[in-house]
Coordinates of C-alpha atoms in Angstrom, one line a residue:
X1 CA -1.5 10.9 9.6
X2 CA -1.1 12.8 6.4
X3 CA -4.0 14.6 5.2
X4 CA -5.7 14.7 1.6
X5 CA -7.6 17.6 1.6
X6 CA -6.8 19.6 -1.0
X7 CA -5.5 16.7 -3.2
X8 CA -6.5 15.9 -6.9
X9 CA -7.1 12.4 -6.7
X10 CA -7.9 10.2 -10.3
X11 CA -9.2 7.0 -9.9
X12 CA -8.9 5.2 -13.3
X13 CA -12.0 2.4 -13.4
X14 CA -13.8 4.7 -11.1
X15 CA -17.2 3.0 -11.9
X16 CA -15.9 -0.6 -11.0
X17 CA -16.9 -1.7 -7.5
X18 CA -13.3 -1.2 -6.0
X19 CA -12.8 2.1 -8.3
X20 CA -16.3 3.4 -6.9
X21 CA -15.6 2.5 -3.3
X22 CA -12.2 4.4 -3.5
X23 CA -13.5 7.3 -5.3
X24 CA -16.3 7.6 -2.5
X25 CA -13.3 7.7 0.2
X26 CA -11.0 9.8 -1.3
X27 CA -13.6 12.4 -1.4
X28 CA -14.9 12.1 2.1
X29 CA -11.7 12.4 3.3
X30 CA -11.4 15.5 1.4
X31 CA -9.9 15.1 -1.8
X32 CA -11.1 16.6 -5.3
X33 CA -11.6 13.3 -6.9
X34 CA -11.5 12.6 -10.8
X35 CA -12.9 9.0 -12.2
X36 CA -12.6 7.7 -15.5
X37 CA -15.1 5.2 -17.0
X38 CA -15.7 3.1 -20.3
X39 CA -18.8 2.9 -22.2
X40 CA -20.6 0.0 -22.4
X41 CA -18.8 -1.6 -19.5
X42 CA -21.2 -3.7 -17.1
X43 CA -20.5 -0.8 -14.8
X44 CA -22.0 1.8 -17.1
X45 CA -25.4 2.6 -14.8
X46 CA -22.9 2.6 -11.7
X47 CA -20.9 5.0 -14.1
X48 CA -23.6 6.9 -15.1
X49 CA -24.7 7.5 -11.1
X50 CA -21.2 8.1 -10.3
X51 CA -20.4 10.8 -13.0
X52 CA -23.5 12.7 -11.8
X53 CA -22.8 12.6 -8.0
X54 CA -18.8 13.3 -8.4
X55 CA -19.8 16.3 -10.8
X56 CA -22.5 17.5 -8.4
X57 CA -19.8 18.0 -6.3
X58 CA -18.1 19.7 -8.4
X59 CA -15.6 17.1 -9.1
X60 CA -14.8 15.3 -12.5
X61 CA -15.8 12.1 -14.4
X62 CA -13.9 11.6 -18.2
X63 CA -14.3 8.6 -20.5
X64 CA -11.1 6.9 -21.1
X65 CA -9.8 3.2 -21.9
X66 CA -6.9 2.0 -20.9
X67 CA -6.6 0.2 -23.9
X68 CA -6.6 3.0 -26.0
X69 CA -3.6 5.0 -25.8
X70 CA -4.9 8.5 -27.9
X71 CA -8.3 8.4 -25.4
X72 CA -5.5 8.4 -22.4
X73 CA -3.2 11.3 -24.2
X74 CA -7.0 13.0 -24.8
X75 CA -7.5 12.1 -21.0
X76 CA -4.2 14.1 -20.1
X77 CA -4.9 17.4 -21.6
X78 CA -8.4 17.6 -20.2
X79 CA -7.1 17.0 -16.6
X80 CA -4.1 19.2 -17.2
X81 CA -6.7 21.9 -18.5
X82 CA -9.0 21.2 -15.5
X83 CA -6.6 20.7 -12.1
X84 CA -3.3 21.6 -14.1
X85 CA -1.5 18.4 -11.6
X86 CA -2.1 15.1 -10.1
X87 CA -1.7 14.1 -6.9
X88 CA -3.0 10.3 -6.1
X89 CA -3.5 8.1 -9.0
X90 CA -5.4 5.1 -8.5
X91 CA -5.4 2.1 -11.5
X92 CA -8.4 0.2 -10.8
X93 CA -9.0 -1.0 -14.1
X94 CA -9.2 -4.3 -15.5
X95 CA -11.1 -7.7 -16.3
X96 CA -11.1 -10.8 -16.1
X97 CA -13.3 -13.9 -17.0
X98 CA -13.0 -17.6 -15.0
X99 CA -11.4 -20.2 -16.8
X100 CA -10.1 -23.6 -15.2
X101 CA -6.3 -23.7 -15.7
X102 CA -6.5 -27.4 -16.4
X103 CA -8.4 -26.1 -19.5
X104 CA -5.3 -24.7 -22.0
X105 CA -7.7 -24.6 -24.9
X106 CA -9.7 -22.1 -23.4
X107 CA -7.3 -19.4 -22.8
X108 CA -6.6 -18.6 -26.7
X109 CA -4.3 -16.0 -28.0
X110 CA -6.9 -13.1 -28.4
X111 CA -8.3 -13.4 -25.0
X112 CA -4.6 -13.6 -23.6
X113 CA -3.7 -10.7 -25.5
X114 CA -6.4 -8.6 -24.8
X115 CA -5.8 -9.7 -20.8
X116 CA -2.6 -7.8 -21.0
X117 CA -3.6 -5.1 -23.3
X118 CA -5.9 -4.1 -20.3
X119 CA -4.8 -5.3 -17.5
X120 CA -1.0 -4.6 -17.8
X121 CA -0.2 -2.4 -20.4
X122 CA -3.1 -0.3 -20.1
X123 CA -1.8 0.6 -16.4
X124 CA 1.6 1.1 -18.1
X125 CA 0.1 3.1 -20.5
X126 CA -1.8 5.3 -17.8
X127 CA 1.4 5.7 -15.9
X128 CA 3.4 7.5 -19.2
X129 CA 0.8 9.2 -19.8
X130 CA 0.1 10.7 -16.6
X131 CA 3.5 11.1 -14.9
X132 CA 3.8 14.7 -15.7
X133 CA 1.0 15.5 -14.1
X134 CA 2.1 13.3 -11.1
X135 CA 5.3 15.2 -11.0
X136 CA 3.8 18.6 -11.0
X137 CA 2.3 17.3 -7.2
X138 CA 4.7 18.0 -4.6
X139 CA 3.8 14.7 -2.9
X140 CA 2.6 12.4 -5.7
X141 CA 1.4 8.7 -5.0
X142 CA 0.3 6.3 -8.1
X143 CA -1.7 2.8 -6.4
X144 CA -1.8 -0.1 -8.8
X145 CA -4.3 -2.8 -7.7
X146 CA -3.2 -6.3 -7.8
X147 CA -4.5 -9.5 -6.6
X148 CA -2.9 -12.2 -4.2
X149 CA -3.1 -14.5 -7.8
X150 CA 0.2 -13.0 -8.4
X151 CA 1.7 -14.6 -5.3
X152 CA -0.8 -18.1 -5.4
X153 CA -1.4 -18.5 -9.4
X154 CA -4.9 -19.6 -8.1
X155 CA -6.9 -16.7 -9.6
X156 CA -9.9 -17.1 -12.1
X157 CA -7.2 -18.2 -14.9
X158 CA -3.8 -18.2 -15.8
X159 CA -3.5 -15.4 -17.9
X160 CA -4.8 -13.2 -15.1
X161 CA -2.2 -14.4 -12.4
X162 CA 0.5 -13.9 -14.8
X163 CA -0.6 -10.1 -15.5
X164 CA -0.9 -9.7 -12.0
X165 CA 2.4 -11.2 -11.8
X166 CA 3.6 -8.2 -13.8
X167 CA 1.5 -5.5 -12.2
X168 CA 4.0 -6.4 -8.9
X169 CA 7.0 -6.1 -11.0
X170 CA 5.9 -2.9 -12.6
X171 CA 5.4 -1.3 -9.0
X172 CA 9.3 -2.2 -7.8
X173 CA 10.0 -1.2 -11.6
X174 CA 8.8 2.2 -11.3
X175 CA 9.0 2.9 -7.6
X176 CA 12.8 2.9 -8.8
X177 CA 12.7 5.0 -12.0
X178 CA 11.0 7.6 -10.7
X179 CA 11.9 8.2 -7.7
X180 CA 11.9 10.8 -5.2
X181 CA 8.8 12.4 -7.3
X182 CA 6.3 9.9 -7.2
X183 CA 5.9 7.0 -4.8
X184 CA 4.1 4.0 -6.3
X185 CA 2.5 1.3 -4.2
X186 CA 0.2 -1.8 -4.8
X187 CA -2.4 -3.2 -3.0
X188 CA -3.2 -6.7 -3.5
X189 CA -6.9 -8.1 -2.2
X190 CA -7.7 -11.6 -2.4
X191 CA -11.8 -12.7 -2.7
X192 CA -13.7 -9.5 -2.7
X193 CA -17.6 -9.1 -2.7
X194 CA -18.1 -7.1 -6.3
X195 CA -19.1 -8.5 -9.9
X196 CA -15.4 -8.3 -10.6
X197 CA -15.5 -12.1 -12.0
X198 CA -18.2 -12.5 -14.1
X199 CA -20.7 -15.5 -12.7
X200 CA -19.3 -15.9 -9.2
X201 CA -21.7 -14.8 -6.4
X202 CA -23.2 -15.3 -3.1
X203 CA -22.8 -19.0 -2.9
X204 CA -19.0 -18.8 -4.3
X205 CA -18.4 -15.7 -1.7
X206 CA -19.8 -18.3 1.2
X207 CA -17.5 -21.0 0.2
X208 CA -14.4 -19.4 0.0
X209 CA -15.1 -17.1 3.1
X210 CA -14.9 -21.5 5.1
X211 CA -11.2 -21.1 3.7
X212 CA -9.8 -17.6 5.1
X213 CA -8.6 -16.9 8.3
X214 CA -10.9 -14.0 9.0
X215 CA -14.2 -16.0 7.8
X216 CA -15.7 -13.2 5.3
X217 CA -14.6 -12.2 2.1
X218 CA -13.2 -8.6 1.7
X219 CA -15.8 -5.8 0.8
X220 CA -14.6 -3.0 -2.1
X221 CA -14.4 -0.6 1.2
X222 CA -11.5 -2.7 2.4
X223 CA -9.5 -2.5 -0.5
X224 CA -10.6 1.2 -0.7
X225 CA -9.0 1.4 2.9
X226 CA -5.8 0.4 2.1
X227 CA -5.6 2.8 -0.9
X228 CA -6.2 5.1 1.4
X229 CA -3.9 4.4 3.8
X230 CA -1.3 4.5 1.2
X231 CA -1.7 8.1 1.0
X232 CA -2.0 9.0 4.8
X233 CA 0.1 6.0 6.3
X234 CA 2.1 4.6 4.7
X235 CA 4.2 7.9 3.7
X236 CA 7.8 6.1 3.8
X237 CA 6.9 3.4 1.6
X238 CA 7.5 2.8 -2.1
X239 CA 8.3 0.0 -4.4
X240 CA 5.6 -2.0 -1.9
X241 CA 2.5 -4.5 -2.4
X242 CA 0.0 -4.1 0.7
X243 CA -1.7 -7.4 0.8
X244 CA -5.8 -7.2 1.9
X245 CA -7.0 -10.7 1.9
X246 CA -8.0 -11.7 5.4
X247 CA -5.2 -14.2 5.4
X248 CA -5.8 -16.5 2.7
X249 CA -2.4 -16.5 1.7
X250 CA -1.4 -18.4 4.6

């Protein structure tokens, strides 16, 4: 098992449930960990408690929006000026909202737009931003999440699945390009117990837990395992989507 002590970690969406649960792992296994977070996000008091924990510890928390490609160049120098390199970058960023698919009306241009202006471009965005502090690491490691709705098109709309859909292509995409420097790997939950979608809860978590094979939903520390164990494991692997969903694919 490779070790990250010693490693600068970012999580980007370190405030979101999956973001905060990989943040909290990175560090107890030893890693200086950075977060980003967005005002005004439904996260923001999770942020807020986050930002002063991580900086107790003398680690980092910046405001940055993936959307917004000068507060990621602004989001650059200051990590630059503070750990001069990155080592582990996690993209846990994103939104979504539930929409049936049957319902074509719903899913307007703005909100498709603005689905890939965060959700894929935004971790596209991150990723030029950032590589040259991911190649100044001697063992550099970039984790994009996904979601098994790239694989089943059954997520909480279309426009998601279809991003998602690209997230996976971007990972082969850039596992190629840039190559031997930085490894890049996905990770691709299914149902997982956070606020993620906006209105689904306890009794949605209890009905899909009846359809997968493991009976429970995932928590944000299973997803947070796997991003971990894409830094210490899986050290031979790039270009690769680790699938977390208990089996519901099957």
């Amino acid at each position: 098992m490779r070790s990250v002590a010693g490693k600068i970690a970012l999580v980007v969406g370190g405030n979101g449930g999956v973001g905060a649960a990989t943040a909290a792992e990175l560090a107890k296994a030893g890693a200086t960990v950075a977060v980003t977070f967005r005002r005004g996000e439904r996260d923001e008091p999770g942020a807020a408690a986050l930002k002063a924990g991580l900086e107790g510890r003398g680690y980092a928390a910046f405001e940055a929006d993936v959307a917004d490609t000068a507060s990621l160049k602004t989001l650059r120098g200051a990590l630059e000026s503070r750990f001069g390199r990155v080592d582990i970058l996690v993209h846990a960023s994103g939104f979504t909202k539930a929409i049936p698919h049957a319902d074509l009306d719903a899913l307007d241009d703005a909100f498709i737009d603005h689905m890939f202006e965060v959700n894929w471009r935004g971790q596209f965005a991150t990723m030029r931003e950032l590589a040259p502090l991911l190649k100044a690491s001697d063992d550099a490691l970039a984790v994009f999440i996904s979601s098994i709705a790239a694989s089943n098109g059954a997520g909480s709309n279309i426009a998601y699945c279809a991003a998602k859909a690209g997230t996976e292509t971007l990972v082969k995409s850039l596992a190629r390009a840039l190559a031997p420097s930085i490894r890049v790997m996905g990770v691709s939950p299914g149902v997982v117990d956070t606020g993620f979608v906006p209105g689904r809860g306890a009794n949605f978590n209890d009905k899909i837990s009846q359809t997968i094979p493991l009976r429970r939903v995932a928590t944000a520390d299973d997803v947070a395992d796997a991003i971990l164990a894409c830094a210490t494991h899986l050290t031979y692997a790039t270009g690769t989507t680790l699938v977390v969903d208990g089996g519901r694919l099957l």
